[in-house]
Short mmCIF file of C-alpha atoms in Angstrom, two decimals:
data_model
loop_
_atom_site.label_atom_id
_atom_site.label_comp_id
_atom_site.label_asym_id
_atom_site.label_seq_id
_atom_site.Cartn_x
_atom_site.Cartn_y
_atom_site.Cartn_z
CA MET A 884 118.09 123.68 34.91
CA ASN A 885 121.72 123.55 33.81
CA GLU A 886 124.00 121.08 35.59
CA TRP A 887 126.60 122.46 37.98
CA ILE A 888 129.93 123.61 36.55
CA LYS A 889 132.39 122.81 39.32
CA LEU A 890 135.74 124.44 39.98
CA SER A 891 138.04 121.44 39.58
CA LEU A 892 136.57 117.96 39.72
CA PRO A 893 138.88 114.94 39.47
CA HIS A 894 139.14 113.27 36.09
CA LYS A 895 139.04 109.52 35.48
CA SER A 896 141.60 107.72 33.35
CA GLY A 897 139.17 104.83 32.86
CA THR A 898 141.44 102.14 34.30
CA GLU A 899 141.16 102.95 38.02
CA MET A 900 138.96 99.94 38.82
CA GLU A 901 141.35 97.59 37.00
CA TRP A 902 144.20 98.74 39.21
CA ILE A 903 142.09 98.59 42.38
CA GLU A 904 140.70 95.14 41.58
CA ARG A 905 144.18 93.81 40.81
CA ALA A 906 145.46 95.09 44.15
CA TYR A 907 142.47 93.54 45.94
CA ARG A 908 142.82 90.22 44.11
CA ASP A 909 146.51 89.98 44.98
CA ASP A 910 145.89 90.90 48.63
CA TRP A 911 147.62 94.27 48.32
CA PHE A 912 144.91 96.31 50.01
CA VAL A 913 147.27 96.65 52.98
CA PRO A 914 149.01 99.98 53.69
CA LEU A 915 152.13 99.30 51.59
CA GLY A 916 152.61 97.22 48.46
CA PRO A 917 154.01 97.10 44.92
CA ASP A 918 151.72 99.83 43.58
CA VAL A 919 153.37 102.35 45.92
CA ASN A 920 156.75 101.54 44.38
CA GLU A 921 155.28 101.67 40.87
CA PHE A 922 153.60 105.02 41.52
CA GLU A 923 156.87 106.49 42.78
CA LYS A 924 158.66 105.25 39.65
CA ARG A 925 156.00 106.81 37.41
CA LEU A 926 156.29 110.13 39.21
CA GLN A 927 160.07 110.06 38.89
CA HIS A 928 159.82 109.28 35.17
CA PHE A 929 157.29 112.07 34.65
CA LEU A 930 159.58 114.56 36.37
CA GLY A 931 162.50 113.38 34.24
CA THR A 932 164.81 113.11 37.22
CA ASP A 933 167.05 110.65 39.04
CA ARG A 934 165.99 112.18 42.35
CA PRO A 935 163.86 109.72 44.35
CA VAL A 936 160.21 110.45 45.05
CA VAL A 937 158.49 109.22 48.21
CA ALA A 938 154.70 108.79 48.11
CA LEU A 939 152.97 110.10 51.24
CA SER A 940 149.49 110.49 52.66
CA ALA A 941 149.13 114.20 51.79
CA GLY A 942 150.98 117.20 50.43
CA THR A 943 150.89 118.60 53.96
CA ALA A 944 152.71 115.49 55.21
CA ALA A 945 155.33 116.08 52.51
CA ILE A 946 155.86 119.68 53.63
CA HIS A 947 156.14 118.56 57.25
CA LEU A 948 158.69 115.83 56.53
CA GLY A 949 160.61 118.21 54.27
CA LEU A 950 160.97 120.60 57.19
CA VAL A 951 161.98 117.73 59.49
CA MET A 952 164.65 116.66 57.01
CA LEU A 953 165.96 120.23 56.84
CA GLY A 954 166.41 120.24 60.59
CA VAL A 955 163.74 122.83 61.38
CA GLY A 956 163.06 122.96 65.10
CA PRO A 957 161.69 125.11 67.93
CA ASP A 958 162.21 128.87 67.58
CA ASP A 959 163.82 128.60 64.14
CA ASP A 960 162.73 131.16 61.57
CA VAL A 961 161.30 129.67 58.37
CA ILE A 962 160.51 132.04 55.52
CA CYS A 963 157.19 131.23 53.88
CA GLN A 964 155.31 132.68 50.94
CA ASP A 965 152.50 134.84 52.29
CA LEU A 966 149.93 134.34 49.52
CA THR A 967 149.26 130.61 49.73
CA PHE A 968 147.08 127.92 51.27
CA SER A 969 147.60 127.42 55.00
CA ALA A 970 149.13 123.97 54.47
CA SER A 971 152.32 125.73 53.32
CA ALA A 972 152.66 127.36 56.73
CA ASN A 973 151.00 125.05 59.25
CA PRO A 974 153.82 122.47 59.32
CA ILE A 975 156.26 125.21 60.33
CA ARG A 976 154.30 125.51 63.53
CA TYR A 977 154.16 121.71 63.91
CA GLN A 978 157.92 121.97 64.39
CA GLY A 979 157.62 124.80 66.89
CA ALA A 980 159.29 127.15 64.41
CA ASN A 981 158.26 130.69 63.49
CA PRO A 982 156.92 131.49 60.02
CA VAL A 983 158.25 134.68 58.47
CA PHE A 984 155.88 135.72 55.70
CA VAL A 985 157.13 137.26 52.46
CA ASP A 986 154.89 139.13 50.04
CA SER A 987 154.26 138.31 46.39
CA GLU A 988 155.32 140.00 43.21
CA PRO A 989 152.41 140.95 40.93
CA GLU A 990 153.54 139.13 37.76
CA THR A 991 153.55 135.59 39.17
CA CYS A 992 151.62 136.11 42.45
CA ASN A 993 154.53 134.22 44.04
CA MET A 994 157.33 135.12 46.43
CA SER A 995 158.99 138.47 45.81
CA PRO A 996 162.78 138.03 45.53
CA GLU A 997 163.20 141.63 46.70
CA PHE A 998 161.29 141.11 49.95
CA LEU A 999 162.82 137.66 50.39
CA GLU A 1000 166.29 139.12 50.64
CA LYS A 1001 165.05 141.96 52.83
CA ALA A 1002 163.49 139.42 55.20
CA ILE A 1003 166.67 137.33 55.38
CA LYS A 1004 168.84 140.34 56.19
CA ASP A 1005 166.42 141.65 58.78
CA ARG A 1006 165.99 138.30 60.55
CA ILE A 1007 169.76 137.88 60.78
CA LYS A 1008 170.01 141.38 62.23
CA ILE A 1009 167.21 140.76 64.76
CA THR A 1010 167.94 137.17 65.81
CA GLY A 1011 171.63 136.77 65.03
CA ARG A 1012 170.76 133.65 63.00
CA LYS A 1013 169.81 133.09 59.39
CA PRO A 1014 166.42 131.49 58.67
CA LYS A 1015 166.50 127.70 58.67
CA ALA A 1016 164.58 127.22 55.41
CA ILE A 1017 162.54 128.93 52.69
CA VAL A 1018 159.12 127.63 51.64
CA VAL A 1019 158.36 128.94 48.16
CA VAL A 1020 155.08 128.11 46.39
CA ASP A 1021 154.19 127.69 42.71
CA LEU A 1022 150.75 129.18 43.16
CA TYR A 1023 147.84 127.94 41.03
CA GLY A 1024 150.44 126.21 38.85
CA MET A 1025 152.43 129.35 38.04
CA PRO A 1026 156.16 128.90 38.76
CA ALA A 1027 157.87 131.38 41.03
CA ARG A 1028 161.06 133.12 39.84
CA LEU A 1029 162.87 130.04 40.97
CA ASP A 1030 166.33 130.78 39.62
CA VAL A 1031 166.46 134.19 41.32
CA ILE A 1032 165.12 132.78 44.58
CA ARG A 1033 167.58 129.87 44.35
CA THR A 1034 170.47 132.30 43.88
CA ILE A 1035 169.43 134.35 46.91
CA ALA A 1036 168.98 131.24 49.05
CA ASP A 1037 172.35 129.82 48.03
CA SER A 1038 174.13 133.10 48.77
CA TYR A 1039 173.01 132.80 52.41
CA GLY A 1040 173.28 129.02 52.61
CA ILE A 1041 169.54 128.53 53.23
CA PRO A 1042 167.80 125.42 51.80
CA ILE A 1043 164.56 125.64 49.83
CA LEU A 1044 161.40 123.57 50.23
CA GLU A 1045 159.46 124.04 47.00
CA ASP A 1046 155.72 123.63 47.45
CA SER A 1047 154.58 122.53 43.99
CA ALA A 1048 151.31 121.03 45.21
CA GLU A 1049 149.40 122.92 42.51
CA ALA A 1050 152.08 122.81 39.82
CA MET A 1051 152.41 119.23 38.59
CA GLY A 1052 153.70 119.53 35.04
CA SER A 1053 154.53 123.23 35.23
CA GLU A 1054 158.03 124.23 34.12
CA TYR A 1055 160.37 127.14 34.67
CA LYS A 1056 163.18 127.56 32.17
CA GLY A 1057 162.57 124.01 30.94
CA LYS A 1058 162.85 122.42 34.40
CA LYS A 1059 159.86 120.85 36.13
CA CYS A 1060 158.49 122.56 39.22
CA GLY A 1061 159.35 120.60 42.34
CA LEU A 1062 162.94 120.10 41.21
CA TRP A 1063 164.22 123.59 42.04
CA GLY A 1064 164.19 123.11 45.79
CA ASP A 1065 166.36 120.95 48.02
CA TYR A 1066 163.07 119.16 48.58
CA GLY A 1067 159.95 119.41 46.44
CA VAL A 1068 156.31 118.78 47.31
CA MET A 1069 153.50 117.32 45.21
CA SER A 1070 149.81 116.92 46.06
CA PHE A 1071 147.23 114.45 44.79
CA ASN A 1072 144.17 115.84 46.52
CA GLY A 1073 140.85 115.41 44.74
CA ASN A 1074 141.04 118.73 42.86
CA LYS A 1075 144.69 118.53 41.74
CA MET A 1076 146.17 117.57 38.36
CA ILE A 1077 145.90 113.90 39.31
CA THR A 1078 144.38 112.39 42.42
CA THR A 1079 144.93 109.37 44.64
CA SER A 1080 141.75 110.38 46.52
CA GLY A 1081 144.13 112.04 48.94
CA GLY A 1082 147.90 111.93 48.93
CA GLY A 1083 151.16 113.67 48.20
CA ALA A 1084 154.84 113.09 47.57
CA LEU A 1085 158.21 114.45 48.62
CA ILE A 1086 160.93 114.82 46.01
CA CYS A 1087 164.22 114.11 47.78
CA PRO A 1088 167.80 115.07 46.87
CA ASP A 1089 169.25 111.54 47.02
CA ALA A 1090 168.65 107.92 47.97
CA GLU A 1091 169.92 108.37 51.52
CA SER A 1092 167.48 111.18 52.29
CA ALA A 1093 164.61 109.26 50.65
CA ALA A 1094 165.34 106.25 52.87
CA ARG A 1095 165.25 108.50 55.90
CA VAL A 1096 161.92 110.02 54.81
CA LYS A 1097 160.43 106.54 54.38
CA PHE A 1098 161.71 105.57 57.82
CA LEU A 1099 160.17 108.64 59.46
CA ALA A 1100 156.93 108.20 57.50
CA THR A 1101 156.46 104.66 58.83
CA GLN A 1102 156.63 105.53 62.55
CA ALA A 1103 160.46 105.52 62.70
CA ARG A 1104 160.52 101.90 63.76
CA GLU A 1105 164.06 100.57 64.19
CA ASN A 1106 165.10 97.29 62.53
CA ARG A 1107 164.60 95.00 65.52
CA PRO A 1108 162.32 92.00 66.16
CA TYR A 1109 160.24 94.17 68.47
CA TYR A 1110 158.97 97.74 68.28
CA TYR A 1111 161.78 100.10 69.18
CA HIS A 1112 161.97 103.85 68.54
CA LYS A 1113 164.82 106.32 68.92
CA VAL A 1114 163.09 109.30 67.29
CA ILE A 1115 159.54 110.52 66.75
CA GLY A 1116 157.94 109.03 63.66
CA TYR A 1117 154.77 109.63 61.66
CA ASN A 1118 152.10 107.59 59.91
CA TYR A 1119 152.54 109.37 56.60
CA ARG A 1120 152.98 106.72 53.88
CA LEU A 1121 150.51 106.49 51.00
CA SER A 1122 148.38 103.34 51.00
CA ASN A 1123 148.74 100.77 48.24
CA ILE A 1124 145.12 101.18 47.09
CA SER A 1125 145.59 104.95 46.81
CA ALA A 1126 148.83 104.40 44.90
CA ALA A 1127 147.01 102.04 42.53
CA ILE A 1128 144.60 104.87 41.70
CA GLY A 1129 147.62 107.13 41.19
CA CYS A 1130 149.20 104.68 38.75
CA SER A 1131 146.02 104.75 36.71
CA GLN A 1132 145.83 108.54 36.81
CA MET A 1133 149.40 108.82 35.54
CA GLU A 1134 148.32 107.13 32.30
CA THR A 1135 146.54 110.33 31.22
CA ILE A 1136 148.56 113.04 32.98
CA ASP A 1137 149.95 114.58 29.78
CA SER A 1138 146.52 114.98 28.20
CA ARG A 1139 145.12 116.45 31.42
CA ILE A 1140 147.86 119.07 31.62
CA ALA A 1141 147.27 119.90 27.96
CA ARG A 1142 143.54 120.25 28.63
CA ARG A 1143 144.05 122.70 31.52
CA ARG A 1144 146.26 124.80 29.28
CA GLU A 1145 143.65 124.70 26.53
CA ILE A 1146 140.96 125.82 29.00
CA HIS A 1147 143.19 128.75 29.95
CA ARG A 1148 143.55 129.62 26.26
CA LEU A 1149 139.76 129.57 25.85
CA TYR A 1150 139.34 131.93 28.80
CA SER A 1151 142.08 134.23 27.55
CA GLU A 1152 140.45 134.48 24.14
CA GLY A 1153 136.89 134.72 25.42
CA LEU A 1154 137.58 137.39 28.06
CA LYS A 1155 140.14 139.53 26.24
CA ASP A 1156 137.57 142.20 25.33
CA LEU A 1157 135.70 142.18 28.65
CA ALA A 1158 136.45 145.45 30.40
CA GLY A 1159 137.70 145.14 33.95
CA VAL A 1160 138.93 141.55 33.66
CA THR A 1161 142.57 140.51 33.28
CA VAL A 1162 143.43 136.82 32.82
CA GLN A 1163 146.72 135.80 34.42
CA LYS A 1164 149.28 134.66 31.84
CA ASN A 1165 152.81 133.36 31.70
CA PRO A 1166 155.00 136.43 32.32
CA SER A 1167 157.56 135.34 29.69
CA LYS A 1168 158.74 132.31 27.72
CA ASP A 1169 160.64 131.17 30.83
CA PHE A 1170 157.32 130.27 32.45
CA ASP A 1171 155.09 127.37 31.42
CA SER A 1172 152.25 127.05 33.92
CA ASN A 1173 149.96 124.05 33.97
CA PHE A 1174 147.17 126.57 34.73
CA TRP A 1175 145.76 124.26 37.37
CA LEU A 1176 143.27 127.05 37.99
CA THR A 1177 142.81 129.94 35.61
CA THR A 1178 142.77 133.12 37.69
CA VAL A 1179 141.51 136.57 36.77
CA LEU A 1180 141.94 139.98 38.35
CA ILE A 1181 138.92 142.29 38.58
CA ASP A 1182 139.40 146.05 38.22
CA PRO A 1183 137.52 147.78 41.08
CA ALA A 1184 136.49 150.46 38.58
CA CYS A 1185 134.09 147.99 36.97
CA GLY A 1186 131.85 148.27 40.03
CA MET A 1187 131.94 144.58 40.94
CA THR A 1188 134.05 142.80 43.54
CA PRO A 1189 135.29 139.22 43.05
CA ASP A 1190 132.94 138.06 45.78
CA LYS A 1191 129.91 139.65 44.12
CA ILE A 1192 130.92 137.94 40.89
CA ARG A 1193 131.36 134.65 42.75
CA ILE A 1194 127.83 134.91 44.15
CA ALA A 1195 126.39 135.87 40.76
CA LEU A 1196 128.08 132.83 39.22
CA LEU A 1197 126.67 130.61 41.97
CA ASP A 1198 123.20 131.82 41.00
CA ARG A 1199 124.01 130.39 37.56
CA ARG A 1200 125.23 127.08 39.09
CA ILE A 1201 128.87 127.92 38.39
CA GLU A 1202 131.45 127.40 41.11
CA SER A 1203 134.38 129.81 41.42
CA ARG A 1204 136.75 130.67 44.28
CA LEU A 1205 138.40 133.75 45.69
CA LEU A 1206 142.19 133.76 45.77
CA TRP A 1207 143.95 132.57 48.91
CA ARG A 1208 143.84 135.07 51.73
CA PRO A 1209 147.43 136.01 52.70
CA MET A 1210 148.74 134.17 55.73
CA HIS A 1211 149.66 137.30 57.69
CA MET A 1212 145.96 138.27 57.57
CA MET A 1213 144.94 135.05 59.36
CA PRO A 1214 144.29 135.33 63.11
CA VAL A 1215 146.41 132.23 63.75
CA PHE A 1216 149.46 133.85 62.11
CA GLU A 1217 148.97 137.56 62.75
CA ALA A 1218 151.68 137.67 65.46
CA PHE A 1219 154.43 136.53 63.08
CA PRO A 1220 156.68 138.78 60.95
CA TYR A 1221 155.60 139.92 57.50
CA TYR A 1222 157.74 141.60 54.85
CA GLY A 1223 156.00 143.21 51.92
CA SER A 1224 154.09 146.11 50.46
CA GLY A 1225 150.54 144.73 50.29
CA VAL A 1226 150.74 143.09 46.85
CA GLY A 1227 149.26 139.85 48.18
CA GLU A 1228 146.43 141.74 49.89
CA SER A 1229 145.64 143.51 46.63
CA LEU A 1230 145.66 140.23 44.70
CA PHE A 1231 143.32 138.68 47.26
CA GLU A 1232 140.93 141.64 47.02
CA ARG A 1233 140.88 141.54 43.19
CA GLY A 1234 141.36 137.86 42.30
CA LEU A 1235 138.99 135.08 41.30
CA CYS A 1236 139.64 131.46 40.25
CA LEU A 1237 137.47 130.15 37.41
CA PRO A 1238 136.31 126.57 36.76
CA SER A 1239 139.31 124.78 35.26
CA GLY A 1240 138.88 121.02 35.71
CA ALA A 1241 140.26 118.94 32.86
CA SER A 1242 136.91 117.16 32.45
CA LEU A 1243 135.10 120.41 31.58
CA THR A 1244 133.94 120.72 27.98
CA ASP A 1245 134.42 123.64 25.61
CA GLU A 1246 130.67 124.25 25.89
CA GLN A 1247 130.88 124.54 29.67
CA ILE A 1248 133.77 126.99 29.44
CA SER A 1249 131.68 129.00 26.97
CA VAL A 1250 128.85 129.08 29.53
CA VAL A 1251 131.24 130.53 32.13
CA ILE A 1252 132.56 133.12 29.67
CA GLU A 1253 129.05 134.15 28.66
CA ALA A 1254 128.03 134.41 32.31
CA LEU A 1255 130.97 136.72 33.06
CA HIS A 1256 130.08 138.91 30.08
CA ASP A 1257 126.50 139.06 31.30
CA ILE A 1258 127.45 139.86 34.91
CA LEU A 1259 130.12 142.46 34.11
CA GLY A 1260 128.60 143.84 30.94
CA ALA A 1261 125.23 144.60 32.49
#
């Protein structure tokens, strides 16, 4: 029986144990240590920015602290991309704020600038206040139309929190994703471009804000000889051992991004003549996705739904995943405003994510392509 072809397994650089053993030997298996600082420096260098990067326990923690830093509080409106993972929206509720969901555009699957502006105008009309922040997502590694969204946000004086959890290495108009927002979010979960086993980072605008994020992420303890707190803090810093793994992973990040893009090319070539299947691509030369996950859209006319294809692939020991279900369709969020025309719903009903892990071989990608031809060509 063929071995499983998984959706997105973590890769190994080969030096992880060296970094872990060094940290253990030097007694840096405590929560914070030099590898955290080194990991942050490597992330900053990779992004090609002077903006400080703060390593945190998860991408969700980064989104939460980004909202805290932007002053989001009870009853504030926060605009959030509708087609995304729930971690983009959950921290809005942590703050007691109200998510306002904005539909996608079909080309990028990301936030529609048209409905973004409509939502802003309508919320001002209804509440008398502009939304406190905008959470835009670079979904599956594909950048949003970040310059257009930035222009709209600036015209109303609304800050942006860019959720680039899936877009490490992606670029829009030559600028790395995560750098377009006032704050940017990265994720190092097990299935992401690199992993620290679990972890994330917040890209901050300046040293002062980064210092504040670190303070809040370490329980907001004041500088006194005893524990003293003026504000609520969080236990959100990345551990030194996790950061050591991250330092190792950064040694091969460029080759891993290149491999995901090559896997996307193989899918694009192998599925181009398969009726009913459209592989997502960069809409123009302005976009350079890392193709964290290669996604396809299934034409209903072919007689197969994405879920039927998913099950048929499982029978062949191939893991795939349906696209994210839009947030406004979730029971936990159904009471909150939504602005759109159903594009995200249509993408959810027609979309499928294919195995895209950087450790997959050409032969394994060929097996997936052949399986899709067999399932849809039958």
